[in-house]
Amino acid sequence: MFDIGFSELLIVFIVGLLILGPERLPHAARSAGLWIRKIKRSIGTVQREINEQLDKEELQQKIQETNNRIMAETNAIQNTITPLPETANNQIPDAIEEVNTASQVAEEAKVETSSSSETMVSDKTLQTEKIKFYLLDIHDRMPL
C-alpha cells in the first residue's frame, strides 16, 4: 500500500528506537499497529457500503426496466385483444340512445297491447335491456 521496502522499515525502526528508547518502543509499535488495523477496517467498511449501494441502484434500475417492458407488453396484448376503432367511441352513445328509444316504444306498446302480446313485448324489453347493459359495459371498458 505505501510501497515501503525493508531498508526503509529498518531506518524507521532505528529512528524510533533512538527517539522513544527501548522501553516505550514496543508499546508505540503496538499502538501504531492498532491504529493501522482500525483504519483498514474503516476503509473496508466504507468500500462494502459503497458496493452495496451500487448493487442496490443497479438492481432498482433493472427492476424499473423490467417493469416498463412488462407494462409495454401488457398494453400491446390488451390492444390486440380488444381493439376499438375511434368511430366506436362515437357510435356507442348513439346506440345507447337508440336502445333507450326502443325501450320507451316497447313500454308504450306494452300498455296498448293485450295480455298475449304483453309477453312478446316484455321479451323485447328484456332484450333491449340486455343490449343496453352490454353497450354500457363496452363503453365503461374503453380507455380514455
GROMACS .gro file of N, CA and C in nm:
model
  432
    1MET      N    1   0.082  -0.118   0.000
    1MET     CA    2   0.000   0.000   0.000
    1MET      C    3   0.087   0.125   0.000
    2PHE      N    4   0.183   0.133   0.091
    2PHE     CA    5   0.270   0.250   0.097
    2PHE      C    6   0.399   0.228   0.021
    3ASP      N    7   0.422   0.107  -0.027
    3ASP     CA    8   0.541   0.072  -0.102
    3ASP      C    9   0.668   0.102  -0.021
    4ILE      N   10   0.672   0.044   0.099
    4ILE     CA   11   0.787   0.062   0.189
    4ILE      C   12   0.871  -0.066   0.182
    5GLY      N   13   0.998  -0.050   0.154
    5GLY     CA   14   1.089  -0.165   0.146
    5GLY      C   15   1.147  -0.197   0.284
    6PHE      N   16   1.229  -0.305   0.288
    6PHE     CA   17   1.288  -0.349   0.415
    6PHE      C   18   1.387  -0.248   0.469
    7SER      N   19   1.465  -0.187   0.380
    7SER     CA   20   1.565  -0.090   0.426
    7SER      C   21   1.499   0.033   0.487
    8GLU      N   22   1.390   0.079   0.428
    8GLU     CA   23   1.318   0.194   0.484
    8GLU      C   24   1.254   0.159   0.617
    9LEU      N   25   1.203   0.038   0.629
    9LEU     CA   26   1.144  -0.007   0.755
    9LEU      C   27   1.250  -0.015   0.864
   10LEU      N   28   1.369  -0.060   0.829
   10LEU     CA   29   1.480  -0.070   0.924
   10LEU      C   30   1.521   0.069   0.972
   11ILE      N   31   1.523   0.166   0.883
   11ILE     CA   32   1.558   0.303   0.921
   11ILE      C   33   1.454   0.360   1.017
   12VAL      N   34   1.325   0.338   0.989
   12VAL     CA   35   1.218   0.385   1.077
   12VAL      C   36   1.232   0.319   1.214
   13PHE      N   37   1.263   0.191   1.218
   13PHE     CA   38   1.280   0.121   1.345
   13PHE      C   39   1.396   0.178   1.425
   14ILE      N   40   1.508   0.206   1.360
   14ILE     CA   41   1.625   0.260   1.431
   14ILE      C   42   1.596   0.401   1.483
   15VAL      N   43   1.530   0.486   1.403
   15VAL     CA   44   1.496   0.621   1.447
   15VAL      C   45   1.399   0.613   1.565
   16GLY      N   46   1.300   0.524   1.557
   16GLY     CA   47   1.206   0.507   1.666
   16GLY      C   48   1.274   0.458   1.792
   17LEU      N   49   1.373   0.370   1.779
   17LEU     CA   50   1.447   0.320   1.895
   17LEU      C   51   1.527   0.431   1.960
   18LEU      N   52   1.588   0.517   1.877
   18LEU     CA   53   1.666   0.628   1.931
   18LEU      C   54   1.577   0.733   1.998
   19ILE      N   55   1.462   0.762   1.937
   19ILE     CA   56   1.375   0.867   1.991
   19ILE      C   57   1.297   0.818   2.113
   20LEU      N   58   1.235   0.700   2.103
   20LEU     CA   59   1.149   0.652   2.210
   20LEU      C   60   1.225   0.573   2.317
   21GLY      N   61   1.326   0.510   2.280
   21GLY     CA   62   1.400   0.427   2.376
   21GLY      C   63   1.346   0.285   2.375
   22PRO      N   64   1.422   0.193   2.436
   22PRO     CA   65   1.382   0.052   2.432
   22PRO      C   66   1.259   0.020   2.516
   23GLU      N   67   1.226   0.102   2.616
   23GLU     CA   68   1.111   0.072   2.699
   23GLU      C   69   0.978   0.108   2.631
   24ARG      N   70   0.974   0.220   2.562
   24ARG     CA   71   0.847   0.267   2.503
   24ARG      C   72   0.828   0.223   2.358
   25LEU      N   73   0.930   0.171   2.292
   25LEU     CA   74   0.918   0.131   2.150
   25LEU      C   75   0.817   0.018   2.130
   26PRO      N   76   0.815  -0.089   2.209
   26PRO     CA   77   0.715  -0.195   2.186
   26PRO      C   78   0.571  -0.144   2.203
   27HIS      N   79   0.551  -0.060   2.306
   27HIS     CA   80   0.417  -0.004   2.327
   27HIS      C   81   0.376   0.086   2.209
   28ALA      N   82   0.466   0.167   2.157
   28ALA     CA   83   0.438   0.256   2.043
   28ALA      C   84   0.411   0.173   1.917
   29ALA      N   85   0.487   0.064   1.897
   29ALA     CA   86   0.465  -0.023   1.780
   29ALA      C   87   0.329  -0.090   1.788
   30ARG      N   88   0.290  -0.135   1.907
   30ARG     CA   89   0.159  -0.197   1.927
   30ARG      C   90   0.048  -0.095   1.900
   31SER      N   91   0.061   0.025   1.951
   31SER     CA   92  -0.040   0.130   1.927
   31SER      C   93  -0.050   0.163   1.779
   32ALA      N   94   0.063   0.174   1.712
   32ALA     CA   95   0.062   0.203   1.568
   32ALA      C   96  -0.007   0.090   1.491
   33GLY      N   97   0.019  -0.035   1.531
   33GLY     CA   98  -0.047  -0.149   1.466
   33GLY      C   99  -0.198  -0.145   1.486
   34LEU      N  100  -0.243  -0.110   1.608
   34LEU     CA  101  -0.387  -0.099   1.634
   34LEU      C  102  -0.452   0.011   1.549
   35TRP      N  103  -0.384   0.125   1.537
   35TRP     CA  104  -0.438   0.235   1.456
   35TRP      C  105  -0.447   0.195   1.309
   36ILE      N  106  -0.345   0.129   1.261
   36ILE     CA  107  -0.345   0.085   1.120
   36ILE      C  108  -0.458  -0.015   1.097
   37ARG      N  109  -0.478  -0.108   1.191
   37ARG     CA  110  -0.585  -0.207   1.180
   37ARG      C  111  -0.723  -0.138   1.178
   38LYS      N  112  -0.742  -0.038   1.266
   38LYS     CA  113  -0.869   0.034   1.269
   38LYS      C  114  -0.894   0.109   1.139
   39ILE      N  115  -0.791   0.171   1.085
   39ILE     CA  116  -0.804   0.245   0.959
   39ILE      C  117  -0.840   0.149   0.845
   40LYS      N  118  -0.772   0.033   0.840
   40LYS     CA  119  -0.803  -0.065   0.735
   40LYS      C  120  -0.946  -0.115   0.747
   41ARG      N  121  -0.991  -0.140   0.870
   41ARG     CA  122  -1.127  -0.188   0.892
   41ARG      C  123  -1.228  -0.082   0.849
   42SER      N  124  -1.202   0.044   0.880
   42SER     CA  125  -1.292   0.153   0.841
   42SER      C  126  -1.298   0.166   0.689
   43ILE      N  127  -1.184   0.158   0.625
   43ILE     CA  128  -1.181   0.166   0.478
   43ILE      C  129  -1.258   0.050   0.417
   44GLY      N  130  -1.241  -0.070   0.472
   44GLY     CA  131  -1.314  -0.187   0.422
   44GLY      C  132  -1.465  -0.172   0.439
   45THR      N  133  -1.507  -0.116   0.553
   45THR     CA  134  -1.650  -0.094   0.577
   45THR      C  135  -1.708   0.005   0.477
   46VAL      N  136  -1.635   0.113   0.453
   46VAL     CA  137  -1.682   0.215   0.358
   46VAL      C  138  -1.691   0.154   0.218
   47GLN      N  139  -1.591   0.075   0.178
   47GLN     CA  140  -1.595   0.012   0.046
   47GLN      C  141  -1.714  -0.083   0.034
   48ARG      N  142  -1.741  -0.161   0.139
   48ARG     CA  143  -1.856  -0.253   0.135
   48ARG      C  144  -1.987  -0.177   0.122
   49GLU      N  145  -2.002  -0.069   0.197
   49GLU     CA  146  -2.126   0.010   0.190
   49GLU      C  147  -2.144   0.072   0.051
   50ILE      N  148  -2.035   0.121  -0.007
   50ILE     CA  149  -2.044   0.178  -0.142
   50ILE      C  150  -2.084   0.071  -0.242
   51ASN      N  151  -2.022  -0.047  -0.232
   51ASN     CA  152  -2.056  -0.157  -0.324
   51ASN      C  153  -2.201  -0.201  -0.307
   52GLU      N  154  -2.249  -0.208  -0.182
   52GLU     CA  155  -2.389  -0.245  -0.158
   52GLU      C  156  -2.483  -0.142  -0.218
   53GLN      N  157  -2.450  -0.014  -0.203
   53GLN     CA  158  -2.535   0.092  -0.259
   53GLN      C  159  -2.538   0.086  -0.411
   54LEU      N  160  -2.422   0.061  -0.471
   54LEU     CA  161  -2.417   0.049  -0.618
   54LEU      C  162  -2.497  -0.071  -0.665
   55ASP      N  163  -2.486  -0.183  -0.593
   55ASP     CA  164  -2.564  -0.301  -0.628
   55ASP      C  165  -2.713  -0.275  -0.615
   56LYS      N  166  -2.752  -0.203  -0.510
   56LYS     CA  167  -2.893  -0.169  -0.489
   56LYS      C  168  -2.945  -0.083  -0.604
   57GLU      N  169  -2.869   0.018  -0.641
   57GLU     CA  170  -2.911   0.106  -0.751
   57GLU      C  171  -2.921   0.030  -0.882
   58GLU      N  172  -2.826  -0.059  -0.906
   58GLU     CA  173  -2.828  -0.139  -1.029
   58GLU      C  174  -2.951  -0.230  -1.029
   59LEU      N  175  -2.981  -0.290  -0.915
   59LEU     CA  176  -3.097  -0.377  -0.906
   59LEU      C  177  -3.227  -0.299  -0.925
   60GLN      N  178  -3.235  -0.180  -0.866
   60GLN     CA  179  -3.354  -0.096  -0.884
   60GLN      C  180  -3.372  -0.055  -1.030
   61GLN      N  181  -3.261  -0.026  -1.097
   61GLN     CA  182  -3.269   0.011  -1.238
   61GLN      C  183  -3.317  -0.107  -1.321
   62LYS      N  184  -3.268  -0.228  -1.292
   62LYS     CA  185  -3.313  -0.347  -1.365
   62LYS      C  186  -3.461  -0.374  -1.339
   63ILE      N  187  -3.505  -0.354  -1.213
   63ILE     CA  188  -3.646  -0.373  -1.181
   63ILE      C  189  -3.732  -0.274  -1.258
   64GLN      N  190  -3.688  -0.148  -1.264
   64GLN     CA  191  -3.763  -0.045  -1.337
   64GLN      C  192  -3.770  -0.078  -1.486
   65GLU      N  193  -3.659  -0.122  -1.545
   65GLU     CA  194  -3.659  -0.157  -1.686
   65GLU      C  195  -3.752  -0.275  -1.712
   66THR      N  196  -3.748  -0.376  -1.625
   66THR     CA  197  -3.835  -0.492  -1.640
   66THR      C  198  -3.981  -0.452  -1.626
   67ASN      N  199  -4.010  -0.366  -1.530
   67ASN     CA  200  -4.146  -0.319  -1.509
   67ASN      C  201  -4.197  -0.242  -1.632
   68ASN      N  202  -4.114  -0.156  -1.689
   68ASN     CA  203  -4.153  -0.082  -1.809
   68ASN      C  204  -4.177  -0.176  -1.927
   69ARG      N  205  -4.092  -0.277  -1.941
   69ARG     CA  206  -4.108  -0.373  -2.051
   69ARG      C  207  -4.237  -0.452  -2.034
   70ILE      N  208  -4.266  -0.495  -1.911
   70ILE     CA  209  -4.388  -0.571  -1.885
   70ILE      C  210  -4.511  -0.485  -1.912
   71MET      N  211  -4.508  -0.359  -1.869
   71MET     CA  212  -4.622  -0.270  -1.894
   71MET      C  213  -4.643  -0.248  -2.044
   72ALA      N  214  -4.535  -0.233  -2.120
   72ALA     CA  215  -4.548  -0.215  -2.264
   72ALA      C  216  -4.607  -0.340  -2.329
   73GLU      N  217  -4.560  -0.457  -2.286
   73GLU     CA  218  -4.613  -0.582  -2.341
   73GLU      C  219  -4.760  -0.600  -2.302
   74THR      N  220  -4.795  -0.563  -2.181
   74THR     CA  221  -4.934  -0.574  -2.136
   74THR      C  222  -5.023  -0.484  -2.220
   75ASN      N  223  -4.980  -0.362  -2.244
   75ASN     CA  224  -5.059  -0.270  -2.327
   75ASN      C  225  -5.072  -0.323  -2.469
   76ALA      N  226  -4.964  -0.379  -2.523
   76ALA     CA  227  -4.969  -0.434  -2.659
   76ALA      C  228  -5.067  -0.550  -2.666
   77ILE      N  229  -5.062  -0.637  -2.566
   77ILE     CA  230  -5.154  -0.752  -2.563
   77ILE      C  231  -5.298  -0.705  -2.548
   78GLN      N  232  -5.319  -0.608  -2.460
   78GLN     CA  233  -5.454  -0.557  -2.439
   78GLN      C  234  -5.508  -0.492  -2.567
   79ASN      N  235  -5.423  -0.423  -2.640
   79ASN     CA  236  -5.468  -0.358  -2.765
   79ASN      C  237  -5.498  -0.461  -2.873
   80THR      N  238  -5.426  -0.572  -2.874
   80THR     CA  239  -5.455  -0.674  -2.976
   80THR      C  240  -5.579  -0.754  -2.939
   81ILE      N  241  -5.608  -0.767  -2.810
   81ILE     CA  242  -5.726  -0.843  -2.769
   81ILE      C  243  -5.853  -0.763  -2.791
   82THR      N  244  -5.856  -0.638  -2.748
   82THR     CA  245  -5.977  -0.557  -2.758
   82THR      C  246  -5.950  -0.428  -2.833
   83PRO      N  247  -5.926  -0.437  -2.964
   83PRO     CA  248  -5.907  -0.311  -3.038
   83PRO      C  249  -6.042  -0.244  -3.064
   84LEU      N  250  -6.051  -0.121  -3.031
   84LEU     CA  251  -6.172  -0.044  -3.059
   84LEU      C  252  -6.135   0.073  -3.149
   85PRO      N  253  -6.196   0.081  -3.265
   85PRO     CA  254  -6.165   0.195  -3.352
   85PRO      C  255  -6.221   0.324  -3.292
   86GLU      N  256  -6.171   0.433  -3.342
   86GLU     CA  257  -6.214   0.564  -3.293
   86GLU      C  258  -6.363   0.588  -3.319
   87THR      N  259  -6.415   0.530  -3.428
   87THR     CA  260  -6.556   0.552  -3.459
   87THR      C  261  -6.647   0.484  -3.357
   88ALA      N  262  -6.599   0.375  -3.296
   88ALA     CA  263  -6.680   0.306  -3.196
   88ALA      C  264  -6.703   0.396  -3.075
   89ASN      N  265  -6.608   0.479  -3.049
   89ASN     CA  266  -6.621   0.572  -2.936
   89ASN      C  267  -6.742   0.663  -2.955
   90ASN      N  268  -6.767   0.705  -3.078
   90ASN     CA  269  -6.879   0.794  -3.106
   90ASN      C  270  -7.009   0.717  -3.126
   91GLN      N  271  -7.002   0.592  -3.170
   91GLN     CA  272  -7.122   0.516  -3.201
   91GLN      C  273  -7.190   0.460  -3.076
   92ILE      N  274  -7.116   0.436  -2.972
   92ILE     CA  275  -7.175   0.374  -2.852
   92ILE      C  276  -7.280   0.465  -2.789
   93PRO      N  277  -7.254   0.594  -2.766
   93PRO     CA  278  -7.362   0.677  -2.709
   93PRO      C  279  -7.486   0.682  -2.799
   94ASP      N  280  -7.465   0.683  -2.932
   94ASP     CA  281  -7.580   0.682  -3.023
   94ASP      C  282  -7.659   0.552  -3.009
   95ALA      N  283  -7.588   0.441  -2.995
   95ALA     CA  284  -7.655   0.312  -2.979
   95ALA      C  285  -7.731   0.306  -2.848
   96ILE      N  286  -7.677   0.366  -2.744
   96ILE     CA  287  -7.746   0.369  -2.615
   96ILE      C  288  -7.875   0.450  -2.626
   97GLU      N  289  -7.868   0.561  -2.698
   97GLU     CA  290  -7.989   0.641  -2.718
   97GLU      C  291  -8.094   0.564  -2.796
   98GLU      N  292  -8.050   0.490  -2.899
   98GLU     CA  293  -8.145   0.410  -2.978
   98GLU      C  294  -8.210   0.302  -2.892
   99VAL      N  295  -8.129   0.240  -2.805
   99VAL     CA  296  -8.184   0.137  -2.717
   99VAL      C  297  -8.284   0.198  -2.620
  100ASN      N  298  -8.252   0.316  -2.567
  100ASN     CA  299  -8.346   0.384  -2.477
  100ASN      C  300  -8.477   0.417  -2.549
  101THR      N  301  -8.465   0.464  -2.672
  101THR     CA  302  -8.584   0.496  -2.751
  101THR      C  303  -8.666   0.370  -2.777
  102ALA      N  304  -8.597   0.263  -2.813
  102ALA     CA  305  -8.667   0.137  -2.838
  102ALA      C  306  -8.732   0.086  -2.710
  103SER      N  307  -8.667   0.108  -2.599
  103SER     CA  308  -8.725   0.066  -2.471
  103SER      C  309  -8.850   0.145  -2.440
  104GLN      N  310  -8.848   0.275  -2.466
  104GLN     CA  311  -8.967   0.358  -2.442
  104GLN      C  312  -9.082   0.318  -2.533
  105VAL      N  313  -9.049   0.290  -2.660
  105VAL     CA  314  -9.152   0.247  -2.755
  105VAL      C  315  -9.211   0.115  -2.710
  106ALA      N  316  -9.125   0.024  -2.660
  106ALA     CA  317  -9.173  -0.105  -2.614
  106ALA      C  318  -9.262  -0.089  -2.492
  107GLU      N  319  -9.230   0.004  -2.404
  107GLU     CA  320  -9.313   0.029  -2.286
  107GLU      C  321  -9.450   0.083  -2.329
  108GLU      N  322  -9.450   0.175  -2.425
  108GLU     CA  323  -9.577   0.229  -2.473
  108GLU      C  324  -9.660   0.122  -2.542
  109ALA      N  325  -9.592   0.037  -2.618
  109ALA     CA  326  -9.663  -0.071  -2.687
  109ALA      C  327  -9.715  -0.173  -2.588
  110LYS      N  328  -9.647  -0.190  -2.479
  110LYS     CA  329  -9.688  -0.286  -2.377
  110LYS      C  330  -9.821  -0.245  -2.315
  111VAL      N  331  -9.836  -0.117  -2.293
  111VAL     CA  332  -9.959  -0.066  -2.233
  111VAL      C  333 -10.077  -0.084  -2.330
  112GLU      N  334 -10.053  -0.067  -2.458
  112GLU     CA  335 -10.160  -0.068  -2.557
  112GLU      C  336 -10.201  -0.208  -2.600
  113THR      N  337 -10.119  -0.308  -2.583
  113THR     CA  338 -10.149  -0.441  -2.636
  113THR      C  339 -10.220  -0.528  -2.534
  114SER      N  340 -10.269  -0.640  -2.581
  114SER     CA  341 -10.341  -0.734  -2.494
  114SER      C  342 -10.243  -0.819  -2.415
  115SER      N  343 -10.296  -0.907  -2.331
  115SER     CA  344 -10.211  -0.987  -2.242
  115SER      C  345 -10.127  -1.088  -2.319
  116SER      N  346 -10.175  -1.142  -2.430
  116SER     CA  347 -10.095  -1.239  -2.507
  116SER      C  348  -9.976  -1.171  -2.573
  117SER      N  349  -9.994  -1.051  -2.617
  117SER     CA  350  -9.882  -0.981  -2.678
  117SER      C  351  -9.793  -0.915  -2.573
  118GLU      N  352  -9.843  -0.906  -2.449
  118GLU     CA  353  -9.761  -0.849  -2.342
  118GLU      C  354  -9.636  -0.931  -2.318
  119THR      N  355  -9.646  -1.060  -2.329
  119THR     CA  356  -9.528  -1.144  -2.310
  119THR      C  357  -9.426  -1.119  -2.419
  120MET      N  358  -9.474  -1.096  -2.541
  120MET     CA  359  -9.383  -1.067  -2.650
  120MET      C  360  -9.313  -0.933  -2.628
  121VAL      N  361  -9.384  -0.834  -2.581
  121VAL     CA  362  -9.326  -0.702  -2.555
  121VAL      C  363  -9.229  -0.711  -2.439
  122SER      N  364  -9.265  -0.788  -2.336
  122SER     CA  365  -9.173  -0.800  -2.223
  122SER      C  366  -9.045  -0.871  -2.265
  123ASP      N  367  -9.056  -0.967  -2.358
  123ASP     CA  368  -8.934  -1.030  -2.412
  123ASP      C  369  -8.850  -0.927  -2.487
  124LYS      N  370  -8.916  -0.842  -2.564
  124LYS     CA  371  -8.844  -0.738  -2.637
  124LYS      C  372  -8.780  -0.640  -2.538
  125THR      N  373  -8.852  -0.606  -2.433
  125THR     CA  374  -8.797  -0.515  -2.332
  125THR      C  375  -8.675  -0.578  -2.266
  126LEU      N  376  -8.686  -0.706  -2.237
  126LEU     CA  377  -8.573  -0.777  -2.177
  126LEU      C  378  -8.454  -0.777  -2.271
  127GLN      N  379  -8.479  -0.798  -2.398
  127GLN     CA  380  -8.370  -0.796  -2.496
  127GLN      C  381  -8.309  -0.657  -2.506
  128THR      N  382  -8.390  -0.554  -2.507
  128THR     CA  383  -8.334  -0.419  -2.516
  128THR      C  384  -8.254  -0.384  -2.391
  129GLU      N  385  -8.301  -0.431  -2.276
  129GLU     CA  386  -8.224  -0.407  -2.154
  129GLU      C  387  -8.089  -0.478  -2.158
  130LYS      N  388  -8.087  -0.598  -2.211
  130LYS     CA  389  -7.961  -0.671  -2.225
  130LYS      C  390  -7.866  -0.597  -2.319
  131ILE      N  391  -7.918  -0.549  -2.430
  131ILE     CA  392  -7.836  -0.475  -2.526
  131ILE      C  393  -7.784  -0.347  -2.461
  132LYS      N  394  -7.870  -0.280  -2.389
  132LYS     CA  395  -7.830  -0.156  -2.321
  132LYS      C  396  -7.719  -0.184  -2.220
  133PHE      N  397  -7.736  -0.289  -2.141
  133PHE     CA  398  -7.633  -0.327  -2.043
  133PHE      C  399  -7.501  -0.361  -2.113
  134TYR      N  400  -7.509  -0.434  -2.223
  134TYR     CA  401  -7.389  -0.473  -2.298
  134TYR      C  402  -7.317  -0.349  -2.352
  135LEU      N  403  -7.391  -0.255  -2.410
  135LEU     CA  404  -7.330  -0.135  -2.465
  135LEU      C  405  -7.269  -0.048  -2.355
  136LEU      N  406  -7.337  -0.037  -2.242
  136LEU     CA  407  -7.281   0.039  -2.130
  136LEU      C  408  -7.154  -0.027  -2.078
  137ASP      N  409  -7.154  -0.158  -2.075
  137ASP     CA  410  -7.036  -0.232  -2.029
  137ASP      C  411  -6.919  -0.206  -2.123
  138ILE      N  412  -6.943  -0.208  -2.254
  138ILE     CA  413  -6.837  -0.181  -2.352
  138ILE      C  414  -6.788  -0.038  -2.335
  139HIS      N  415  -6.880   0.055  -2.316
  139HIS     CA  416  -6.843   0.195  -2.300
  139HIS      C  417  -6.757   0.216  -2.176
  140ASP      N  418  -6.788   0.147  -2.067
  140ASP     CA  419  -6.709   0.159  -1.944
  140ASP      C  420  -6.570   0.100  -1.957
  141ARG      N  421  -6.555   0.000  -2.041
  141ARG     CA  422  -6.425  -0.066  -2.057
  141ARG      C  423  -6.330   0.010  -2.149
  142MET      N  424  -6.383   0.102  -2.224
  142MET     CA  425  -6.300   0.173  -2.321
  142MET      C  426  -6.200   0.262  -2.250
  143PRO      N  427  -6.073   0.260  -2.298
  143PRO     CA  428  -5.974   0.350  -2.239
  143PRO      C  429  -6.002   0.494  -2.279
  144LEU      N  430  -5.973   0.582  -2.188
  144LEU     CA  431  -5.998   0.724  -2.215
  144LEU      C  432  -5.884   0.789  -2.285
   0.00000   0.00000   0.00000
